[in-house]
XYZ file of C-alpha atoms in Angstrom:
610
model
C 35.859 -7.559 -13.086
C 34.166 -4.244 -12.405
C 31.392 -3.766 -9.893
C 28.703 -3.340 -12.539
C 29.482 -6.775 -13.970
C 29.424 -8.304 -10.495
C 26.019 -6.740 -9.843
C 24.535 -8.122 -13.069
C 26.021 -11.584 -12.490
C 24.693 -11.588 -8.928
C 21.212 -10.918 -10.251
C 21.107 -13.343 -13.165
C 23.123 -16.343 -12.012
C 20.165 -17.933 -10.139
C 18.028 -17.580 -13.284
C 20.702 -19.364 -15.313
C 20.802 -22.114 -12.700
C 17.025 -22.495 -12.729
C 17.020 -22.761 -16.524
C 19.807 -25.364 -16.584
C 18.097 -27.429 -13.884
C 14.835 -27.302 -15.784
C 16.191 -28.288 -19.202
C 19.509 -30.089 -18.627
C 20.073 -31.580 -15.178
C 16.602 -32.654 -14.101
C 17.567 -36.321 -14.330
C 20.377 -35.940 -11.786
C 19.574 -35.041 -8.202
C 23.164 -34.087 -7.230
C 23.554 -31.899 -10.310
C 20.226 -30.150 -9.758
C 21.000 -29.406 -6.113
C 24.635 -28.563 -6.892
C 23.711 -26.004 -9.535
C 21.216 -24.283 -7.282
C 23.653 -24.171 -4.365
C 26.517 -22.989 -6.565
C 24.380 -20.141 -7.903
C 23.345 -19.188 -4.353
C 26.969 -19.180 -3.197
C 27.945 -17.000 -6.167
C 25.266 -14.496 -5.196
C 26.654 -14.539 -1.650
C 30.143 -13.675 -2.877
C 28.761 -11.004 -5.217
C 26.505 -9.544 -2.553
C 29.255 -9.237 0.031
C 31.683 -7.733 -2.508
C 29.127 -5.104 -3.480
C 28.473 -4.400 0.187
C 32.135 -4.223 1.184
C 33.062 -1.977 -1.747
C 30.186 0.407 -0.958
C 29.341 0.160 -4.638
C 26.561 2.739 -4.561
C 25.142 4.039 -7.799
C 22.843 3.237 -10.706
C 24.078 0.476 -13.013
C 22.463 1.083 -16.392
C 21.141 -1.831 -18.376
C 18.628 -1.169 -21.134
C 15.200 0.313 -21.780
C 12.667 -2.475 -21.836
C 9.848 -0.025 -22.621
C 10.807 2.977 -24.709
C 8.250 5.357 -26.251
C 10.516 8.347 -26.085
C 9.496 11.088 -23.695
C 5.968 9.707 -23.370
C 6.933 6.542 -21.538
C 10.326 5.098 -20.785
C 11.001 2.288 -18.299
C 14.679 1.428 -17.804
C 16.011 -1.880 -16.516
C 18.715 -0.514 -14.222
C 20.136 -1.757 -10.946
C 20.190 0.533 -7.916
C 22.758 0.073 -5.190
C 22.582 2.183 -2.067
C 22.963 1.392 1.668
C 19.400 0.064 1.803
C 19.654 -2.310 -1.171
C 23.180 -3.435 -0.256
C 22.057 -4.393 3.257
C 19.058 -6.284 1.928
C 21.291 -7.916 -0.671
C 23.576 -9.255 2.055
C 20.642 -10.612 4.049
C 19.056 -12.404 1.096
C 22.263 -13.852 -0.314
C 23.479 -15.005 3.109
C 20.257 -16.745 4.062
C 19.636 -18.399 0.681
C 22.634 -20.782 0.400
C 22.121 -21.963 3.989
C 18.527 -22.910 3.190
C 19.578 -24.497 -0.107
C 22.183 -26.694 1.610
C 19.739 -27.649 4.364
C 17.274 -28.689 1.656
C 19.606 -31.468 0.479
C 18.880 -33.344 3.679
C 15.245 -32.349 4.085
C 14.196 -33.126 0.505
C 16.335 -36.257 0.134
C 13.405 -38.651 -0.062
C 10.893 -36.278 -1.620
C 9.505 -36.372 -5.149
C 10.140 -33.523 -7.585
C 13.665 -32.947 -6.310
C 14.859 -31.081 -9.423
C 11.643 -29.077 -9.607
C 12.116 -27.974 -6.021
C 15.655 -26.686 -6.554
C 14.725 -25.009 -9.841
C 11.922 -23.254 -7.964
C 14.316 -22.152 -5.216
C 16.741 -20.682 -7.754
C 13.929 -18.881 -9.574
C 12.663 -17.563 -6.257
C 16.116 -16.226 -5.384
C 16.399 -14.496 -8.769
C 12.989 -12.883 -8.306
C 13.814 -11.602 -4.839
C 17.159 -10.188 -5.950
C 15.288 -8.354 -8.698
C 13.082 -6.678 -6.081
C 16.120 -5.724 -4.006
C 18.064 -4.224 -6.924
C 15.136 -2.596 -8.747
C 15.646 1.022 -9.648
C 12.011 1.891 -10.243
C 8.509 0.884 -9.222
C 7.632 -0.918 -12.460
C 10.743 -3.080 -12.359
C 10.022 -3.852 -8.725
C 6.416 -4.737 -9.616
C 7.520 -7.155 -12.347
C 9.862 -8.992 -9.988
C 7.188 -8.689 -7.295
C 4.930 -10.763 -9.525
C 7.751 -13.194 -10.318
C 8.125 -13.786 -6.593
C 4.395 -14.533 -6.546
C 4.793 -17.088 -9.345
C 7.810 -18.664 -7.645
C 5.979 -18.934 -4.338
C 3.010 -20.495 -6.152
C 5.350 -23.172 -7.536
C 7.059 -23.811 -4.211
C 4.013 -23.712 -1.918
C 2.250 -26.078 -4.312
C 5.249 -28.417 -4.549
C 3.088 -31.291 -3.269
C 0.481 -30.456 -5.900
C -1.056 -33.935 -5.683
C -2.412 -32.908 -2.247
C -5.560 -30.802 -2.510
C -4.566 -28.764 0.554
C -1.201 -27.837 -1.006
C -2.627 -26.837 -4.370
C -5.398 -24.850 -2.636
C -2.818 -23.063 -0.458
C -0.740 -22.173 -3.516
C -3.793 -20.775 -5.293
C -4.864 -18.866 -2.206
C -1.412 -17.306 -1.795
C -1.390 -16.277 -5.432
C -4.934 -14.855 -5.486
C -4.824 -13.021 -2.145
C -1.606 -11.328 -3.166
C -3.238 -10.185 -6.388
C -5.763 -8.197 -4.322
C -2.979 -6.204 -2.711
C -1.113 -5.968 -5.991
C -4.108 -4.341 -7.670
C -3.845 -1.438 -5.229
C -0.061 -1.407 -5.678
C -0.506 -1.073 -9.446
C -2.970 1.796 -9.052
C -0.492 3.533 -6.748
C 2.252 3.195 -9.366
C 0.005 4.766 -11.994
C -0.915 7.598 -9.623
C 2.742 8.380 -8.957
C 3.486 8.308 -12.683
C 0.678 10.764 -13.390
C 1.793 13.000 -10.506
C 5.344 13.163 -11.860
C 4.176 14.242 -15.314
C 2.341 11.301 -16.898
C 2.708 11.221 -20.700
C 4.664 14.469 -20.519
C 7.740 13.067 -18.830
C 6.416 11.015 -15.922
C 8.814 8.619 -14.241
C 8.766 5.563 -11.989
C 12.236 5.825 -10.436
C 12.499 5.858 -6.651
C 14.763 8.884 -6.759
C 11.998 10.890 -8.485
C 8.913 9.719 -6.614
C 10.518 10.219 -3.200
C 10.433 13.978 -3.815
C 6.802 15.091 -3.421
C 5.490 16.332 -6.755
C 3.799 19.783 -6.814
C 0.392 18.154 -7.220
C 0.979 16.213 -4.005
C 2.171 19.305 -2.132
C -1.024 21.106 -3.117
C -3.225 18.120 -2.366
C -2.102 16.100 0.699
C -5.161 13.840 0.434
C -4.044 12.723 -3.012
C -0.568 12.002 -1.662
C -2.036 9.945 1.177
C -4.175 8.008 -1.320
C -1.161 7.264 -3.523
C 0.939 6.054 -0.584
C -1.874 3.930 0.820
C -2.390 2.322 -2.596
C 1.291 1.434 -2.713
C 0.930 0.130 0.852
C -1.745 -2.287 -0.403
C 1.117 -4.230 -1.995
C 2.725 -4.532 1.436
C -0.553 -5.651 3.013
C -0.744 -8.544 0.559
C 2.899 -9.545 0.321
C 3.714 -9.077 4.017
C 0.449 -10.673 5.157
C -0.991 -7.759 7.116
C -4.567 -7.866 8.386
C -6.939 -8.504 6.655
C -4.923 -10.150 3.846
C -2.916 -12.351 6.217
C -4.849 -15.577 5.627
C -2.594 -16.967 2.915
C 0.573 -17.091 5.019
C -0.412 -19.737 7.613
C -1.880 -21.891 4.849
C 1.344 -21.595 2.845
C 2.853 -23.977 5.414
C 1.637 -26.729 3.075
C 4.875 -26.224 1.169
C 8.136 -27.955 2.171
C 9.675 -26.510 5.348
C 12.772 -25.018 3.608
C 10.326 -23.065 1.456
C 8.575 -21.806 4.570
C 11.914 -20.760 5.975
C 12.898 -18.919 2.825
C 9.493 -17.236 2.490
C 9.477 -16.048 6.083
C 13.093 -15.085 6.552
C 14.401 -12.586 4.084
C 12.475 -12.969 0.905
C 8.821 -12.861 -0.029
C 7.110 -11.622 3.113
C 9.921 -9.178 3.851
C 9.502 -7.623 0.418
C 6.534 -5.571 1.595
C 8.578 -4.038 4.415
C 11.433 -3.394 2.003
C 8.976 -1.587 -0.295
C 7.975 0.728 2.565
C 11.636 1.419 3.297
C 12.175 2.168 -0.396
C 9.439 4.814 -0.434
C 10.068 5.976 3.126
C 10.761 9.671 2.264
C 7.388 10.041 0.540
C 5.652 7.894 3.187
C 6.963 10.035 6.034
C 5.771 13.201 4.262
C 2.149 12.046 4.602
C 1.045 11.930 8.273
C -2.326 10.434 7.322
C -0.788 7.565 5.392
C 1.813 6.994 8.118
C -0.970 6.718 10.699
C -2.780 4.107 8.602
C 0.417 2.140 8.092
C 1.360 2.242 11.772
C -2.050 1.138 12.995
C -2.286 -1.640 10.416
C 1.053 -2.976 11.635
C 0.140 -2.701 15.308
C -3.211 -4.451 14.865
C -1.515 -7.180 12.849
C 1.186 -7.651 15.499
C -1.419 -8.058 18.232
C -3.965 -10.104 16.259
C -1.424 -12.592 14.932
C 0.170 -12.893 18.376
C -3.200 -13.793 19.883
C -3.859 -16.419 17.207
C -0.415 -17.970 17.661
C -1.279 -18.882 21.259
C -3.899 -21.414 20.178
C -2.338 -23.148 17.171
C -1.205 -26.758 17.355
C 0.820 -26.992 14.154
C 4.509 -26.350 14.847
C 4.888 -24.420 11.585
C 1.515 -22.708 12.014
C 2.679 -21.153 15.298
C 5.792 -19.830 13.601
C 3.723 -18.558 10.685
C 1.546 -16.423 12.948
C 4.677 -15.328 14.736
C 6.055 -14.104 11.411
C 2.877 -12.149 10.720
C 3.140 -10.583 14.165
C 6.785 -9.588 13.657
C 6.003 -8.194 10.219
C 3.405 -6.107 12.013
C 6.191 -4.679 14.164
C 8.209 -3.798 11.076
C 5.246 -2.113 9.398
C 4.543 -0.227 12.613
C 8.160 0.932 12.615
C 7.761 2.230 9.078
C 4.518 3.993 9.976
C 6.038 5.793 12.948
C 7.927 7.877 10.373
C 11.161 7.960 12.349
C 13.636 6.356 9.978
C 13.700 3.596 7.374
C 16.406 1.979 9.485
C 13.835 1.256 12.214
C 11.818 -1.428 10.337
C 14.849 -2.621 8.393
C 16.803 -3.309 11.574
C 14.077 -5.636 12.825
C 13.797 -7.205 9.363
C 17.560 -7.810 9.526
C 17.577 -9.606 12.888
C 14.269 -11.353 12.228
C 15.637 -12.875 9.026
C 18.231 -14.883 10.946
C 16.243 -16.084 13.927
C 13.065 -16.814 11.990
C 14.967 -18.733 9.332
C 16.616 -20.652 12.160
C 13.288 -21.406 13.849
C 11.721 -22.760 10.677
C 14.729 -24.944 9.952
C 14.666 -26.322 13.504
C 10.960 -26.990 13.008
C 11.860 -28.851 9.809
C 14.417 -30.890 11.740
C 11.742 -31.797 14.300
C 9.220 -32.648 11.574
C 11.698 -34.916 9.827
C 12.574 -36.601 13.120
C 8.844 -37.070 13.759
C 8.244 -38.643 10.339
C 6.438 -35.529 9.090
C 4.166 -35.189 12.103
C 3.498 -31.458 12.710
C 1.040 -31.508 15.625
C 2.944 -30.418 18.718
C 0.646 -32.458 20.974
C 2.011 -35.644 19.397
C 5.567 -34.654 20.262
C 7.311 -34.235 23.603
C 10.610 -35.123 25.208
C 12.708 -34.241 22.147
C 15.219 -32.228 24.144
C 17.559 -35.144 24.749
C 16.917 -36.898 21.452
C 17.678 -33.868 19.274
C 20.172 -31.811 21.309
C 21.539 -29.643 18.476
C 18.068 -28.884 17.213
C 16.954 -28.054 20.748
C 19.851 -25.729 21.548
C 19.625 -23.849 18.264
C 15.844 -23.634 18.667
C 16.395 -21.999 22.069
C 18.626 -19.378 20.432
C 15.926 -18.562 17.893
C 13.128 -18.653 20.461
C 14.871 -16.279 22.862
C 15.818 -13.913 20.047
C 12.248 -13.835 18.780
C 10.878 -13.352 22.292
C 13.056 -10.302 22.881
C 15.284 -11.835 25.538
C 18.116 -9.492 26.601
C 21.449 -10.226 24.894
C 19.714 -11.811 21.904
C 19.310 -9.980 18.585
C 15.529 -9.573 18.648
C 15.734 -7.728 21.947
C 17.589 -4.811 20.354
C 15.480 -4.386 17.227
C 12.007 -5.017 18.665
C 12.529 -2.963 21.804
C 13.734 -0.100 19.631
C 10.423 -0.090 17.739
C 8.479 -0.140 20.992
C 10.600 2.644 22.476
C 10.040 4.813 19.391
C 6.314 4.119 19.547
C 6.339 5.446 23.146
C 7.710 8.706 21.831
C 5.401 9.050 18.847
C 2.115 7.279 19.601
C 1.076 6.039 23.045
C -1.929 4.114 21.745
C 0.219 2.100 19.379
C 2.811 1.668 22.120
C 0.431 -0.233 24.393
C -0.812 -2.396 21.525
C 2.701 -3.523 20.575
C 3.690 -4.009 24.211
C 0.801 -6.432 24.710
C 1.832 -8.192 21.506
C 5.392 -8.356 22.847
C 4.122 -10.158 25.937
C 2.374 -12.756 23.798
C 5.521 -13.682 21.878
C 7.442 -15.331 24.771
C 4.188 -16.958 25.862
C 3.431 -18.831 22.657
C 7.088 -19.630 21.972
C 7.573 -21.015 25.477
C 4.345 -22.988 25.057
C 5.727 -24.537 21.887
C 9.105 -25.280 23.507
C 7.540 -26.907 26.584
C 5.212 -29.120 24.555
C 7.721 -30.148 21.868
C 10.988 -30.545 23.750
C 10.042 -31.170 27.382
C 7.812 -33.625 29.196
C 7.193 -37.204 28.130
C 6.964 -38.429 24.508
C 3.324 -38.409 23.396
C 3.660 -40.755 20.428
C 5.773 -43.573 19.080
C 7.483 -41.215 16.657
C 8.571 -38.900 19.460
C 9.723 -41.940 21.437
C 12.114 -42.955 18.655
C 13.058 -39.548 17.253
C 16.719 -38.850 16.581
C 18.910 -35.949 15.565
C 18.971 -34.797 11.935
C 22.027 -35.361 9.694
C 24.925 -32.920 9.577
C 23.774 -31.380 6.322
C 20.807 -30.073 8.306
C 22.339 -29.395 11.723
C 25.341 -27.404 10.447
C 23.052 -24.777 8.838
C 21.232 -24.561 12.177
C 24.488 -23.790 13.985
C 25.511 -21.245 11.335
C 22.187 -19.432 11.729
C 22.233 -19.568 15.527
C 25.283 -17.288 15.609
C 23.689 -14.242 13.903
C 20.415 -15.026 15.698
C 22.275 -14.105 18.869
C 24.686 -11.361 17.781
C 22.962 -9.647 14.820
C 21.637 -6.915 17.106
C 24.898 -6.197 18.897
C 26.251 -2.706 18.196
C 29.526 -3.942 16.663
C 27.530 -6.006 14.146
C 24.558 -3.709 13.611
C 26.733 -0.636 12.893
C 28.118 -2.349 9.818
C 24.678 -2.140 8.216
C 22.679 0.602 9.936
C 24.421 3.857 10.646
C 21.175 5.578 11.642
C 20.244 3.101 14.339
C 22.827 4.624 16.652
C 20.915 7.897 16.729
C 17.666 6.023 17.398
C 19.108 3.726 20.022
C 18.457 6.019 22.952
C 15.076 7.603 22.394
C 13.863 9.854 25.154
C 11.774 7.386 27.100
C 11.333 7.219 30.869
C 13.492 4.695 32.688
C 10.487 2.533 33.572
C 9.674 1.828 29.897
C 12.544 -0.677 29.392
C 11.383 -2.331 32.595
C 7.954 -2.770 31.017
C 9.575 -4.606 28.112
C 11.497 -6.882 30.463
C 8.408 -7.401 32.600
C 6.160 -8.553 29.753
C 8.912 -10.842 28.483
C 9.359 -12.535 31.868
C 5.610 -12.668 32.468
C 5.019 -14.386 29.125
C 7.721 -16.970 29.762
C 6.615 -17.664 33.326
C 2.927 -18.022 32.458
C 3.648 -20.482 29.645
C 6.020 -22.454 31.902
C 3.385 -22.793 34.609
C 0.549 -23.678 32.244
C 2.347 -26.098 29.913
C 4.790 -27.887 32.181
C 4.217 -31.642 32.005
C 0.729 -31.468 30.507
C -0.730 -34.038 28.120
C -3.199 -31.694 26.453
C -3.731 -27.981 26.091
C -5.285 -26.565 29.291
C -6.612 -23.572 27.366
C -8.907 -24.181 24.421
C -10.647 -21.174 22.910
C -12.524 -22.109 19.707
C -12.678 -18.475 18.575
C -8.876 -18.374 18.502
C -8.384 -21.942 17.298
C -10.514 -21.028 14.289
C -8.491 -17.896 13.611
C -11.227 -15.388 14.511
C -13.328 -17.235 11.885
C -11.822 -14.901 9.293
C -11.029 -17.784 6.946
C -14.632 -18.973 7.280
C -15.893 -15.457 6.626
C -13.824 -15.227 3.438
C -15.022 -18.663 2.389
C -18.622 -17.573 2.978
C -18.101 -14.383 0.970
C -16.593 -16.322 -1.901
C -19.189 -19.077 -1.798
C -22.351 -17.034 -1.169
C -21.747 -13.530 -2.487
C -19.301 -14.178 -5.288
C -20.838 -17.567 -6.073
C -24.361 -16.125 -5.962
C -23.429 -13.248 -8.220
C -21.738 -15.683 -10.598
C -24.875 -17.825 -10.733
C -27.053 -14.771 -11.474
C -24.683 -13.739 -14.254
C -24.683 -17.264 -15.619
C -28.512 -17.431 -15.608
C -28.799 -14.024 -17.277
C -26.252 -14.910 -19.921
C -27.668 -18.361 -20.623
C -31.394 -17.658 -20.676
C -31.815 -13.945 -21.389
C -28.840 -12.757 -23.442
C -28.034 -15.998 -25.191
C -31.468 -17.690 -25.025
C -33.712 -14.754 -25.929
C -31.685 -11.912 -27.406
C -29.185 -13.934 -29.431
C -30.492 -17.409 -30.094
C -34.146 -16.330 -29.643
C -34.047 -13.737 -32.416
C -32.158 -16.148 -34.673
C -34.710 -18.882 -33.982
C -37.597 -16.480 -34.716
C -36.125 -15.472 -38.079
C -35.443 -19.087 -38.922
C -39.001 -20.110 -37.985
C -40.592 -17.368 -40.075
C -38.382 -18.294 -43.011
C -39.230 -21.943 -42.528
C -42.990 -21.179 -42.627
C -42.730 -18.864 -45.613
C -40.944 -21.426 -47.742
C -44.181 -23.443 -47.930
C -45.693 -20.580 -49.903
C -43.044 -20.979 -52.603
C -44.869 -23.699 -54.642
C -43.722 -22.796 -58.182
C -47.324 -23.198 -59.461
C -49.009 -20.218 -61.224
C -52.506 -21.414 -60.331
C -51.638 -21.583 -56.634
C -50.156 -18.057 -56.701
C -53.381 -16.840 -58.458
C -55.421 -18.527 -55.712
C -53.348 -16.848 -52.946
C -53.669 -13.534 -54.756
C -57.448 -13.935 -55.026
C -57.736 -14.837 -51.342
C -55.687 -11.767 -50.499
C -57.868 -9.470 -52.618
C -61.055 -10.866 -51.075
C -59.591 -10.457 -47.585
C -58.556 -6.868 -48.334
C -62.049 -5.968 -49.640
C -63.590 -7.548 -46.538
C -61.384 -5.454 -44.280
C -62.206 -2.244 -46.169
C -65.958 -2.862 -45.902
C -66.172 -4.040 -42.290
C -63.373 -2.388 -40.425
C -63.948 1.258 -39.516
């Protein structure tokens, strides 16, 4: 079997599985889960073969839009070091989450629907990874949106879940609108109807119109970046991600690890050559990421939902990745953190799912406590993920996150201090969560009687804990990122690494002191608990401004356009016709009488009106 065939099978096998689950195996839980897992494992084998063989190149498929030279959009697969690395990450994470889901979703309704949604989601994400051009990526980008809508709204009978699914879908459309405009701008810049193209290879070389007009280039890149703002939940379009926790926990893990939310960072890496050629756009991207990293880190310190804390943590880490892309050093910089983050964040969400299942679906951390001894495997693997996320030395996150901060020292001191403060918040809120959930006394009956999860859930935790620790080590990282070696020792003063270690230790120590053996949160800040009131502001805008405008439009349409202009004129004509029909008597004497009255009236007017 040649590499091209393997690449096409790797892409389409999850779609085949989703279709079979939907139409054939929905009545059988084992078959539905088995098909989804088998398809995920096949993608893993295909992904690693393509990576190991260094199967770089364009694998031609067909033209799905073909208007000759005017407009041609091919459906081809692109394999290069970037897509092969992302392919390995996605296809390695996916089967672990699928297998874990057997245990987590065992008693849940819609079992077949869940696994069909997972398979469709995997297909959509692989399409983004292997896309050869912006339009193909946009189509799969939207498919990921549809898949996430299905999965986040899995418990559609709950109003909160269906609202979260709709919010995720609609908020992403805002970013996607800018993304679409950016695609059109690049197509016009590369020739438009006279030979314009959407391929990454073409758009990553600045077109003459962009060279002559840097402002236009910056606008095009920023419009493309709007897609990242929506999909990767950057401020101010971050609100959908914490609310997406309404979906089952394996979905949260998959969304946050290597798929949906990472797609925005992958997009920036895909267009990195053109992004780095626009200093203005790079500055906007870097600052957006830094503000997101800090803002989300602050909000994570005051959340009580175990998944909500991790959700804000994801937003914060995505901010780091976006900052790395905006620093215009190398595409390997954000991708390296995406790589390590995929493993430890997937691990953290799955450990959270293990805790939630042990707590009979209780998610408030202040109703937990003392789970360390009752769930030892979950606790130990959680510690691996927590330390990696916090940037603890010798754990994967330490290498990738510190590299971004070190590069920011070299390129932008303002951004450096923002991300350093955000780095200090990460160990604080993670230690807070660990102290409240796993230490102290049980705070509820569920935590009193909690027990370890079954093997089908704990084995995936152990498998993920290994890369969560070692994924940043040079022997492992060099397999995927050859450029990171040249970035590993940026010219920073010796005290800078000490700053990183200092904020890490300070965050851990402060959380340990504040949250050791406490029954309730000693720090309550309503402004942070209510997420800067941004959700309320959006709700107000939708309810008052959009709702008010809609009511004005409705009134105008109903009473003016429809009532007066349309139905009013019709009613007037009908009324006049109705009155005139009484003059049609069919009697010659009556017509003579009307004629006589008319003549007399006319004579009267001629004599008396001057």
